PDB file of C-alpha atoms in Angstrom:
ATOM      1  CA  GLN A1443      76.982 -35.835 -20.354  1.00 70.00           C
ATOM      2  CA  VAL A1444      80.437 -37.130 -21.141  1.00 84.00           C
ATOM      3  CA  PHE A1445      80.652 -35.552 -24.591  1.00 85.00           C
ATOM      4  CA  GLU A1446      79.710 -32.128 -23.262  1.00 86.00           C
ATOM      5  CA  SER A1447      82.629 -32.357 -20.841  1.00 89.00           C
ATOM      6  CA  LEU A1448      84.970 -33.648 -23.539  1.00 90.00           C
ATOM      7  CA  SER A1449      83.919 -30.892 -25.893  1.00 87.00           C
ATOM      8  CA  ALA A1450      84.451 -28.255 -23.230  1.00 88.00           C
ATOM      9  CA  GLY A1451      87.886 -29.273 -22.025  1.00 85.00           C
ATOM     10  CA  CYS A1452      89.573 -32.050 -24.012  1.00 89.00           C
ATOM     11  CA  CYS A1453      89.628 -30.999 -27.649  1.00 91.00           C
ATOM     12  CA  GLU A1454      93.166 -29.659 -27.603  1.00 91.00           C
ATOM     13  CA  LYS A1455      95.226 -32.516 -26.164  1.00 92.00           C
ATOM     14  CA  LEU A1456      93.202 -35.737 -25.938  1.00 95.00           C
ATOM     15  CA  LYS A1457      94.737 -38.517 -28.066  1.00 95.00           C
ATOM     16  CA  HIS A1458      93.166 -41.735 -26.758  1.00 96.00           C
ATOM     17  CA  LEU A1459      89.465 -42.180 -25.959  1.00 95.00           C
ATOM     18  CA  ASP A1460      88.032 -45.535 -24.880  1.00 96.00           C
ATOM     19  CA  LEU A1461      84.345 -45.618 -23.951  1.00 92.00           C
ATOM     20  CA  SER A1462      83.806 -49.256 -24.894  1.00 92.00           C
ATOM     21  CA  ARG A1463      81.099 -51.315 -23.188  1.00 87.00           C
ATOM     22  CA  ASN A1464      79.482 -48.242 -21.693  1.00 84.00           C
ATOM     23  CA  SER A1465      75.723 -48.210 -21.963  1.00 76.00           C
ATOM     24  CA  PHE A1466      74.422 -44.930 -23.346  1.00 73.00           C
ATOM     25  CA  ARG A1467      70.757 -44.162 -22.884  1.00 65.00           C
ATOM     26  CA  SER A1468      69.241 -43.465 -26.283  1.00 57.00           C
ATOM     27  CA  ARG A1469      67.054 -40.594 -25.119  1.00 62.00           C
ATOM     28  CA  LYS A1470      69.837 -38.745 -23.345  1.00 62.00           C
ATOM     29  CA  ILE A1471      72.504 -39.369 -25.972  1.00 64.00           C
ATOM     30  CA  CYS A1472      70.218 -38.092 -28.727  1.00 60.00           C
ATOM     31  CA  ASP A1473      69.950 -34.830 -26.820  1.00 64.00           C
ATOM     32  CA  ALA A1474      73.748 -34.612 -26.830  1.00 79.00           C
ATOM     33  CA  THR A1475      74.262 -34.872 -30.591  1.00 86.00           C
ATOM     34  CA  CYS A1476      75.457 -31.264 -30.791  1.00 88.00           C
ATOM     35  CA  SER A1477      78.184 -31.847 -28.215  1.00 89.00           C
ATOM     36  CA  ILE A1478      79.224 -35.083 -29.954  1.00 90.00           C
ATOM     37  CA  GLN A1479      79.578 -33.321 -33.275  1.00 92.00           C
ATOM     38  CA  ALA A1480      81.370 -30.400 -31.649  1.00 92.00           C
ATOM     39  CA  PHE A1481      83.912 -32.648 -29.945  1.00 94.00           C
ATOM     40  CA  PHE A1482      84.773 -34.655 -33.047  1.00 95.00           C
ATOM     41  CA  SER A1483      84.940 -31.584 -35.264  1.00 94.00           C
ATOM     42  CA  ARG A1484      87.235 -29.627 -32.918  1.00 94.00           C
ATOM     43  CA  SER A1485      89.587 -32.342 -31.638  1.00 96.00           C
ATOM     44  CA  ARG A1486      93.150 -31.682 -32.695  1.00 94.00           C
ATOM     45  CA  GLN A1487      95.195 -34.709 -31.640  1.00 95.00           C
ATOM     46  CA  LEU A1488      92.877 -37.728 -31.515  1.00 95.00           C
ATOM     47  CA  LYS A1489      94.548 -40.948 -32.666  1.00 96.00           C
ATOM     48  CA  TYR A1490      92.320 -43.671 -31.216  1.00 97.00           C
ATOM     49  CA  VAL A1491      88.611 -43.810 -30.384  1.00 96.00           C
ATOM     50  CA  CYS A1492      86.907 -46.984 -29.160  1.00 96.00           C
ATOM     51  CA  LEU A1493      83.131 -47.092 -28.867  1.00 92.00           C
ATOM     52  CA  SER A1494      82.878 -50.862 -29.158  1.00 92.00           C
ATOM     53  CA  GLY A1495      79.722 -52.326 -27.682  1.00 89.00           C
ATOM     54  CA  THR A1496      78.208 -48.972 -26.763  1.00 86.00           C
ATOM     55  CA  ARG A1497      75.297 -49.350 -29.196  1.00 79.00           C
ATOM     56  CA  LEU A1498      75.209 -45.644 -29.877  1.00 80.00           C
ATOM     57  CA  PRO A1499      71.934 -44.755 -31.616  1.00 81.00           C
ATOM     58  CA  PRO A1500      72.054 -43.635 -35.267  1.00 81.00           C
ATOM     59  CA  PRO A1501      71.646 -39.887 -34.536  1.00 85.00           C
ATOM     60  CA  ALA A1502      74.693 -39.971 -32.269  1.00 86.00           C
ATOM     61  CA  LEU A1503      76.793 -41.885 -34.791  1.00 86.00           C
ATOM     62  CA  ARG A1504      75.672 -39.529 -37.527  1.00 88.00           C
ATOM     63  CA  SER A1505      76.857 -36.579 -35.435  1.00 90.00           C
ATOM     64  CA  LEU A1506      80.174 -38.319 -34.788  1.00 91.00           C
ATOM     65  CA  LEU A1507      80.811 -38.898 -38.492  1.00 90.00           C
ATOM     66  CA  GLN A1508      79.641 -35.408 -39.396  1.00 91.00           C
ATOM     67  CA  GLY A1509      82.101 -34.014 -36.889  1.00 93.00           C
ATOM     68  CA  LEU A1510      84.957 -36.046 -38.350  1.00 92.00           C
ATOM     69  CA  ALA A1511      83.939 -35.016 -41.861  1.00 90.00           C
ATOM     70  CA  THR A1512      84.478 -31.356 -40.986  1.00 92.00           C
ATOM     71  CA  ASN A1513      87.606 -31.861 -38.875  1.00 93.00           C
ATOM     72  CA  THR A1514      90.701 -30.490 -40.600  1.00 92.00           C
ATOM     73  CA  PHE A1515      93.114 -31.012 -37.708  1.00 93.00           C
ATOM     74  CA  ILE A1516      93.447 -34.770 -37.222  1.00 93.00           C
ATOM     75  CA  PHE A1517      94.529 -37.570 -39.524  1.00 91.00           C
ATOM     76  CA  GLY A1518      95.375 -41.241 -39.111  1.00 93.00           C
ATOM     77  CA  LEU A1519      92.507 -41.863 -36.682  1.00 96.00           C
ATOM     78  CA  GLU A1520      91.743 -45.421 -35.573  1.00 97.00           C
ATOM     79  CA  LEU A1521      88.001 -45.747 -34.931  1.00 95.00           C
ATOM     80  CA  ASP A1522      86.475 -48.862 -33.357  1.00 95.00           C
ATOM     81  CA  LEU A1523      82.713 -49.073 -33.841  1.00 91.00           C
ATOM     82  CA  SER A1524      82.403 -52.832 -33.477  1.00 91.00           C
ATOM     83  CA  SER A1525      79.058 -53.955 -32.063  1.00 84.00           C
ATOM     84  CA  CYS A1526      77.501 -50.574 -32.795  1.00 79.00           C
ATOM     85  CA  GLU A1527      74.637 -49.645 -35.083  1.00 69.00           C
ATOM     86  CA  VAL A1528      76.869 -48.178 -37.763  1.00 66.00           C
ATOM     87  CA  ILE A1529      75.390 -46.097 -40.557  1.00 70.00           C
ATOM     88  CA  GLN A1530      77.162 -45.537 -43.845  1.00 72.00           C
ATOM     89  CA  GLU A1531      76.306 -41.859 -44.095  1.00 70.00           C
ATOM     90  CA  HIS A1532      79.330 -39.563 -43.937  1.00 76.00           C
ATOM     91  CA  ILE A1533      81.883 -42.402 -43.722  1.00 83.00           C
ATOM     92  CA  SER A1534      83.302 -41.447 -47.103  1.00 82.00           C
ATOM     93  CA  GLU A1535      83.593 -37.820 -45.975  1.00 82.00           C
ATOM     94  CA  ALA A1536      85.564 -38.598 -42.804  1.00 85.00           C
ATOM     95  CA  THR A1537      89.046 -37.968 -44.155  1.00 86.00           C
ATOM     96  CA  ALA A1538      90.536 -38.313 -40.665  1.00 90.00           C
ATOM     97  CA  LEU A1539      89.842 -42.066 -40.668  1.00 92.00           C
ATOM     98  CA  GLN A1540      92.787 -44.362 -41.231  1.00 95.00           C
ATOM     99  CA  SER A1541      91.513 -47.463 -39.430  1.00 96.00           C
ATOM    100  CA  LEU A1542      87.868 -48.503 -39.072  1.00 94.00           C
ATOM    101  CA  ASN A1543      86.550 -51.480 -37.115  1.00 95.00           C
ATOM    102  CA  ILE A1544      82.876 -52.131 -37.800  1.00 91.00           C
ATOM    103  CA  SER A1545      82.816 -55.814 -36.915  1.00 92.00           C
ATOM    104  CA  ASP A1546      79.754 -57.519 -35.462  1.00 90.00           C
ATOM    105  CA  ASN A1547      77.186 -54.954 -36.537  1.00 84.00           C
ATOM    106  CA  GLY A1548      74.616 -57.180 -38.211  1.00 76.00           C
ATOM    107  CA  PHE A1549      74.390 -55.068 -41.346  1.00 74.00           C
ATOM    108  CA  GLU A1550      72.398 -57.675 -43.245  1.00 68.00           C
ATOM    109  CA  ASP A1551      71.225 -56.187 -46.560  1.00 66.00           C
ATOM    110  CA  GLU A1552      72.848 -52.803 -45.863  1.00 74.00           C
ATOM    111  CA  VAL A1553      76.357 -54.226 -46.171  1.00 79.00           C
ATOM    112  CA  VAL A1554      76.463 -53.681 -49.948  1.00 82.00           C
ATOM    113  CA  THR A1555      75.755 -49.955 -49.718  1.00 84.00           C
ATOM    114  CA  LEU A1556      78.162 -49.749 -46.786  1.00 85.00           C
ATOM    115  CA  ILE A1557      80.976 -51.238 -48.874  1.00 88.00           C
ATOM    116  CA  LEU A1558      80.257 -48.721 -51.620  1.00 86.00           C
ATOM    117  CA  ALA A1559      80.525 -45.913 -49.063  1.00 87.00           C
ATOM    118  CA  ILE A1560      83.787 -47.324 -47.714  1.00 89.00           C
ATOM    119  CA  GLY A1561      85.163 -47.449 -51.241  1.00 88.00           C
ATOM    120  CA  ARG A1562      84.796 -43.676 -51.423  1.00 87.00           C
ATOM    121  CA  CYS A1563      86.775 -43.123 -48.211  1.00 88.00           C
ATOM    122  CA  ARG A1564      90.145 -42.290 -49.724  1.00 85.00           C
ATOM    123  CA  ALA A1565      92.053 -42.069 -46.431  1.00 88.00           C
ATOM    124  CA  LEU A1566      91.098 -45.492 -45.058  1.00 93.00           C
ATOM    125  CA  ARG A1567      93.971 -47.972 -44.752  1.00 95.00           C
ATOM    126  CA  GLN A1568      92.673 -50.652 -42.360  1.00 97.00           C
ATOM    127  CA  LEU A1569      89.176 -52.162 -42.331  1.00 96.00           C
ATOM    128  CA  SER A1570      87.663 -54.828 -40.068  1.00 96.00           C
ATOM    129  CA  LEU A1571      84.364 -56.259 -41.305  1.00 93.00           C
ATOM    130  CA  GLY A1572      84.125 -59.593 -39.498  1.00 93.00           C
ATOM    131  CA  ARG A1573      80.912 -61.156 -38.198  1.00 91.00           C
ATOM    132  CA  ASN A1574      78.676 -59.134 -40.515  1.00 87.00           C
ATOM    133  CA  PHE A1575      77.661 -61.663 -43.131  1.00 85.00           C
ATOM    134  CA  VAL A1576      74.498 -63.378 -41.961  1.00 76.00           C
ATOM    135  CA  LEU A1577      72.900 -62.814 -45.344  1.00 66.00           C
ATOM    136  CA  LYS A1578      70.875 -64.731 -47.874  1.00 69.00           C
ATOM    137  CA  SER A1579      73.064 -66.380 -50.491  1.00 65.00           C
ATOM    138  CA  ARG A1580      72.384 -63.875 -53.274  1.00 72.00           C
ATOM    139  CA  ASN A1581      73.030 -60.843 -51.078  1.00 82.00           C
ATOM    140  CA  LEU A1582      76.096 -62.478 -49.561  1.00 86.00           C
ATOM    141  CA  ALA A1583      77.638 -63.163 -52.952  1.00 88.00           C
ATOM    142  CA  ASP A1584      76.903 -59.596 -54.039  1.00 89.00           C
ATOM    143  CA  ALA A1585      78.552 -58.180 -50.915  1.00 89.00           C
ATOM    144  CA  LEU A1586      81.652 -60.345 -51.320  1.00 93.00           C
ATOM    145  CA  HIS A1587      81.964 -59.470 -55.000  1.00 94.00           C
ATOM    146  CA  ARG A1588      81.809 -55.787 -54.041  1.00 93.00           C
ATOM    147  CA  ILE A1589      84.660 -56.296 -51.591  1.00 94.00           C
ATOM    148  CA  ALA A1590      86.618 -58.219 -54.228  1.00 95.00           C
ATOM    149  CA  GLN A1591      86.177 -55.358 -56.684  1.00 94.00           C
ATOM    150  CA  LEU A1592      87.248 -52.886 -54.033  1.00 93.00           C
ATOM    151  CA  ILE A1593      90.535 -54.618 -53.210  1.00 94.00           C
ATOM    152  CA  GLN A1594      91.352 -55.005 -56.908  1.00 94.00           C
ATOM    153  CA  ASP A1595      90.955 -51.299 -57.589  1.00 92.00           C
ATOM    154  CA  GLU A1596      94.438 -49.834 -58.019  1.00 89.00           C
ATOM    155  CA  GLU A1597      93.208 -46.545 -56.572  1.00 89.00           C
ATOM    156  CA  CYS A1598      91.839 -48.189 -53.424  1.00 90.00           C
ATOM    157  CA  PRO A1599      93.875 -47.002 -50.407  1.00 92.00           C
ATOM    158  CA  LEU A1600      93.099 -50.074 -48.272  1.00 94.00           C
ATOM    159  CA  GLN A1601      96.113 -52.019 -47.071  1.00 96.00           C
ATOM    160  CA  SER A1602      94.598 -54.290 -44.428  1.00 97.00           C
ATOM    161  CA  LEU A1603      91.321 -56.225 -44.446  1.00 97.00           C
ATOM    162  CA  SER A1604      89.921 -58.440 -41.693  1.00 97.00           C
ATOM    163  CA  LEU A1605      86.950 -60.755 -42.194  1.00 96.00           C
ATOM    164  CA  ARG A1606      87.689 -62.583 -38.971  1.00 96.00           C
ATOM    165  CA  ASP A1607      85.082 -65.033 -37.633  1.00 95.00           C
ATOM    166  CA  SER A1608      82.625 -64.456 -40.472  1.00 94.00           C
ATOM    167  CA  LYS A1609      82.056 -68.195 -41.084  1.00 94.00           C
ATOM    168  CA  LEU A1610      81.817 -67.654 -44.822  1.00 94.00           C
ATOM    169  CA  LYS A1611      82.730 -71.275 -45.620  1.00 93.00           C
ATOM    170  CA  THR A1612      82.946 -71.828 -49.391  1.00 92.00           C
ATOM    171  CA  ASP A1613      81.810 -68.253 -50.102  1.00 93.00           C
ATOM    172  CA  VAL A1614      85.166 -66.952 -48.899  1.00 95.00           C
ATOM    173  CA  SER A1615      86.585 -68.283 -52.176  1.00 96.00           C
ATOM    174  CA  ILE A1616      85.242 -65.136 -53.882  1.00 95.00           C
ATOM    175  CA  LEU A1617      87.718 -63.058 -51.920  1.00 96.00           C
ATOM    176  CA  LEU A1618      90.529 -65.589 -52.070  1.00 96.00           C
ATOM    177  CA  LYS A1619      90.347 -65.618 -55.859  1.00 96.00           C
ATOM    178  CA  ALA A1620      90.524 -61.814 -55.855  1.00 95.00           C
ATOM    179  CA  LEU A1621      93.902 -62.018 -54.118  1.00 95.00           C
ATOM    180  CA  GLY A1622      95.269 -63.787 -57.177  1.00 92.00           C
ATOM    181  CA  ALA A1623      94.502 -60.842 -59.438  1.00 85.00           C
ATOM    182  CA  PRO A1624      96.253 -57.505 -58.899  1.00 83.00           C
ATOM    183  CA  ALA A1625      95.163 -56.661 -55.343  1.00 84.00           C
ATOM    184  CA  VAL A1626      96.165 -53.744 -53.139  1.00 91.00           C
ATOM    185  CA  LEU A1627      96.162 -55.471 -49.742  1.00 96.00           C
ATOM    186  CA  THR A1628      99.308 -56.109 -47.724  1.00 96.00           C
ATOM    187  CA  HIS A1629      97.551 -57.810 -44.778  1.00 97.00           C
ATOM    188  CA  VAL A1630      94.558 -60.164 -44.757  1.00 97.00           C
ATOM    189  CA  ASP A1631      92.872 -61.892 -41.821  1.00 98.00           C
ATOM    190  CA  ILE A1632      90.533 -64.702 -42.883  1.00 97.00           C
ATOM    191  CA  SER A1633      90.594 -66.567 -39.573  1.00 97.00           C
ATOM    192  CA  GLY A1634      87.405 -68.287 -38.500  1.00 96.00           C
ATOM    193  CA  ASN A1635      85.838 -68.739 -41.929  1.00 96.00           C
ATOM    194  CA  HIS A1636      85.799 -72.551 -42.175  1.00 96.00           C
ATOM    195  CA  ALA A1637      87.226 -72.440 -45.692  1.00 96.00           C
ATOM    196  CA  GLY A1638      88.465 -76.041 -45.575  1.00 96.00           C
ATOM    197  CA  ASP A1639      91.024 -77.602 -47.891  1.00 96.00           C
ATOM    198  CA  THR A1640      89.128 -76.259 -50.905  1.00 96.00           C
ATOM    199  CA  GLY A1641      89.660 -72.741 -49.626  1.00 97.00           C
ATOM    200  CA  ALA A1642      93.306 -73.527 -48.908  1.00 96.00           C
ATOM    201  CA  ARG A1643      93.774 -74.691 -52.494  1.00 97.00           C
ATOM    202  CA  ILE A1644      92.206 -71.487 -53.869  1.00 97.00           C
ATOM    203  CA  LEU A1645      94.330 -69.382 -51.524  1.00 97.00           C
ATOM    204  CA  ALA A1646      97.437 -71.275 -52.617  1.00 96.00           C
ATOM    205  CA  ARG A1647      96.646 -70.572 -56.253  1.00 96.00           C
ATOM    206  CA  ALA A1648      96.242 -66.874 -55.453  1.00 96.00           C
ATOM    207  CA  LEU A1649      99.508 -66.699 -53.523  1.00 95.00           C
ATOM    208  CA  ARG A1650     101.458 -67.982 -56.508  1.00 94.00           C
ATOM    209  CA  SER A1651     100.755 -64.755 -58.374  1.00 93.00           C
ATOM    210  CA  ASN A1652     100.213 -62.267 -55.536  1.00 94.00           C
ATOM    211  CA  THR A1653     103.146 -59.880 -55.144  1.00 92.00           C
ATOM    212  CA  ARG A1654     101.808 -57.437 -52.537  1.00 94.00           C
ATOM    213  CA  LEU A1655     100.561 -59.459 -49.580  1.00 96.00           C
ATOM    214  CA  LYS A1656     103.011 -59.356 -46.678  1.00 96.00           C
ATOM    215  CA  SER A1657     101.004 -60.778 -43.762  1.00 96.00           C
ATOM    216  CA  LEU A1658      98.352 -63.497 -43.517  1.00 96.00           C
ATOM    217  CA  SER A1659      96.182 -64.730 -40.624  1.00 96.00           C
ATOM    218  CA  TRP A1660      94.268 -67.921 -41.434  1.00 94.00           C
ATOM    219  CA  ASP A1661      93.470 -70.035 -38.352  1.00 96.00           C
ATOM    220  CA  ARG A1662      90.160 -71.823 -37.648  1.00 96.00           C
ATOM    221  CA  ASN A1663      89.484 -72.741 -41.257  1.00 96.00           C
ATOM    222  CA  ASN A1664      89.300 -76.534 -40.842  1.00 95.00           C
ATOM    223  CA  ILE A1665      92.418 -77.048 -42.939  1.00 95.00           C
ATOM    224  CA  THR A1666      94.043 -80.485 -42.945  1.00 94.00           C
ATOM    225  CA  VAL A1667      97.400 -81.817 -44.117  1.00 94.00           C
ATOM    226  CA  LYS A1668      96.354 -81.566 -47.769  1.00 95.00           C
ATOM    227  CA  GLY A1669      95.612 -77.864 -47.372  1.00 95.00           C
ATOM    228  CA  TYR A1670      98.948 -77.203 -45.669  1.00 94.00           C
ATOM    229  CA  GLN A1671     100.773 -79.021 -48.439  1.00 95.00           C
ATOM    230  CA  ASP A1672      99.061 -76.896 -51.091  1.00 96.00           C
ATOM    231  CA  LEU A1673      99.951 -73.722 -49.220  1.00 95.00           C
ATOM    232  CA  ALA A1674     103.545 -74.823 -48.717  1.00 94.00           C
ATOM    233  CA  ASN A1675     103.870 -75.450 -52.466  1.00 95.00           C
ATOM    234  CA  ALA A1676     102.543 -71.953 -53.171  1.00 96.00           C
ATOM    235  CA  LEU A1677     104.701 -70.206 -50.588  1.00 94.00           C
ATOM    236  CA  GLU A1678     107.819 -71.723 -52.091  1.00 93.00           C
ATOM    237  CA  ARG A1679     107.024 -69.616 -55.168  1.00 92.00           C
ATOM    238  CA  ASN A1680     105.972 -66.487 -53.294  1.00 94.00           C
ATOM    239  CA  PHE A1681     108.773 -64.089 -52.348  1.00 92.00           C
ATOM    240  CA  THR A1682     106.806 -61.179 -50.852  1.00 94.00           C
ATOM    241  CA  LEU A1683     104.816 -62.755 -48.004  1.00 94.00           C
ATOM    242  CA  GLN A1684     106.764 -62.115 -44.806  1.00 93.00           C
ATOM    243  CA  GLN A1685     104.485 -63.273 -41.991  1.00 94.00           C
ATOM    244  CA  VAL A1686     102.093 -66.221 -41.824  1.00 92.00           C
ATOM    245  CA  LEU A1687     100.677 -66.641 -38.336  1.00 90.00           C
ATOM    246  CA  LEU A1688     100.715 -70.238 -37.149  1.00 86.00           C
ATOM    247  CA  PRO A1689      97.132 -71.598 -37.262  1.00 91.00           C
ATOM    248  CA  LEU A1690      97.255 -73.213 -33.833  1.00 90.00           C
ATOM    249  CA  SER A1691      93.654 -74.421 -33.719  1.00 93.00           C
ATOM    250  CA  ASP A1692      93.729 -76.125 -37.116  1.00 93.00           C
ATOM    251  CA  VAL A1693      97.235 -77.450 -36.601  1.00 92.00           C
ATOM    252  CA  THR A1694      96.225 -79.167 -33.370  1.00 93.00           C
ATOM    253  CA  LYS A1695      93.412 -81.056 -35.105  1.00 91.00           C
ATOM    254  CA  SER A1696      95.550 -81.935 -38.107  1.00 92.00           C
ATOM    255  CA  TYR A1697      98.440 -83.080 -35.934  1.00 91.00           C
ATOM    256  CA  HIS A1698      96.227 -85.548 -34.087  1.00 92.00           C
ATOM    257  CA  LYS A1699      95.207 -87.161 -37.379  1.00 91.00           C
ATOM    258  CA  ASP A1700      98.564 -87.162 -39.163  1.00 92.00           C
ATOM    259  CA  PRO A1701     101.414 -85.791 -37.032  1.00 92.00           C
ATOM    260  CA  GLU A1702     104.286 -86.599 -39.392  1.00 94.00           C
ATOM    261  CA  LYS A1703     102.861 -85.068 -42.570  1.00 94.00           C
ATOM    262  CA  THR A1704     101.467 -82.080 -40.659  1.00 92.00           C
ATOM    263  CA  GLN A1705     104.870 -81.358 -39.161  1.00 93.00           C
ATOM    264  CA  GLN A1706     106.564 -81.672 -42.541  1.00 94.00           C
ATOM    265  CA  ALA A1707     104.119 -79.308 -44.264  1.00 92.00           C
ATOM    266  CA  LEU A1708     104.343 -76.694 -41.510  1.00 91.00           C
ATOM    267  CA  HIS A1709     108.126 -76.900 -41.560  1.00 92.00           C
ATOM    268  CA  ARG A1710     108.034 -76.051 -45.258  1.00 92.00           C
ATOM    269  CA  VAL A1711     105.692 -73.129 -44.550  1.00 90.00           C
ATOM    270  CA  ARG A1712     108.005 -71.759 -41.848  1.00 89.00           C
ATOM    271  CA  LEU A1713     111.011 -71.982 -44.149  1.00 90.00           C
ATOM    272  CA  CYS A1714     109.265 -69.707 -46.641  1.00 87.00           C
ATOM    273  CA  VAL A1715     108.493 -66.784 -44.315  1.00 81.00           C
TER     274      VAL A1715
END
């Protein structure tokens, strides 16, 4: 009964809570929903909560979000619910949330309604959605268009978006194109999406006009020398991007095929950031 104990004695001072990879029994945890809600509604200094891989059942997660929705003491909370059965109810009401990791949850068709709920969460600054897009093509396109609309909304508070390891392939172009229009994001992680040189070309086109993005992670996208050259050309015209993480996996493959041109293109990229 960990949440009963936390609720009884840790609401005042606890700042960091990591219960990741703990296996909660559904029957027992459902009986503890009151203590879960009580703890998250009364906590005064929480800054980080990790429940990754715990597979909390929906009633428990609902109580957690309900507690946060009524909490008037904390703000700027980082909540990691990756590999949990996340529900979208009450997410928009949890004003304490600043960072939300809901990667690897297998949302399937529910991802569209989830994105709509996230769009109503006005305090959220950082969102991780990776490994959630095993959808049929029509539903996938709809979900990605919803995200694109979200990050183009001037009133959207999001600053950081991660779609890491989603393997979107050519579908990631929907989001890359959105970065070329007025977009609110300052950090994007599209690593592990197998975008290829076509994706690199679309990203390059977006970076020519993007004036807000400051940090970019883009490894494991099967980019070759041609893609690096396109990105280097774009970065030479972009004066706001400050950090581009070196795509070590892709670079290694590209270097084996064409070491001289790969080195030249990456040198140009490094000179720009």
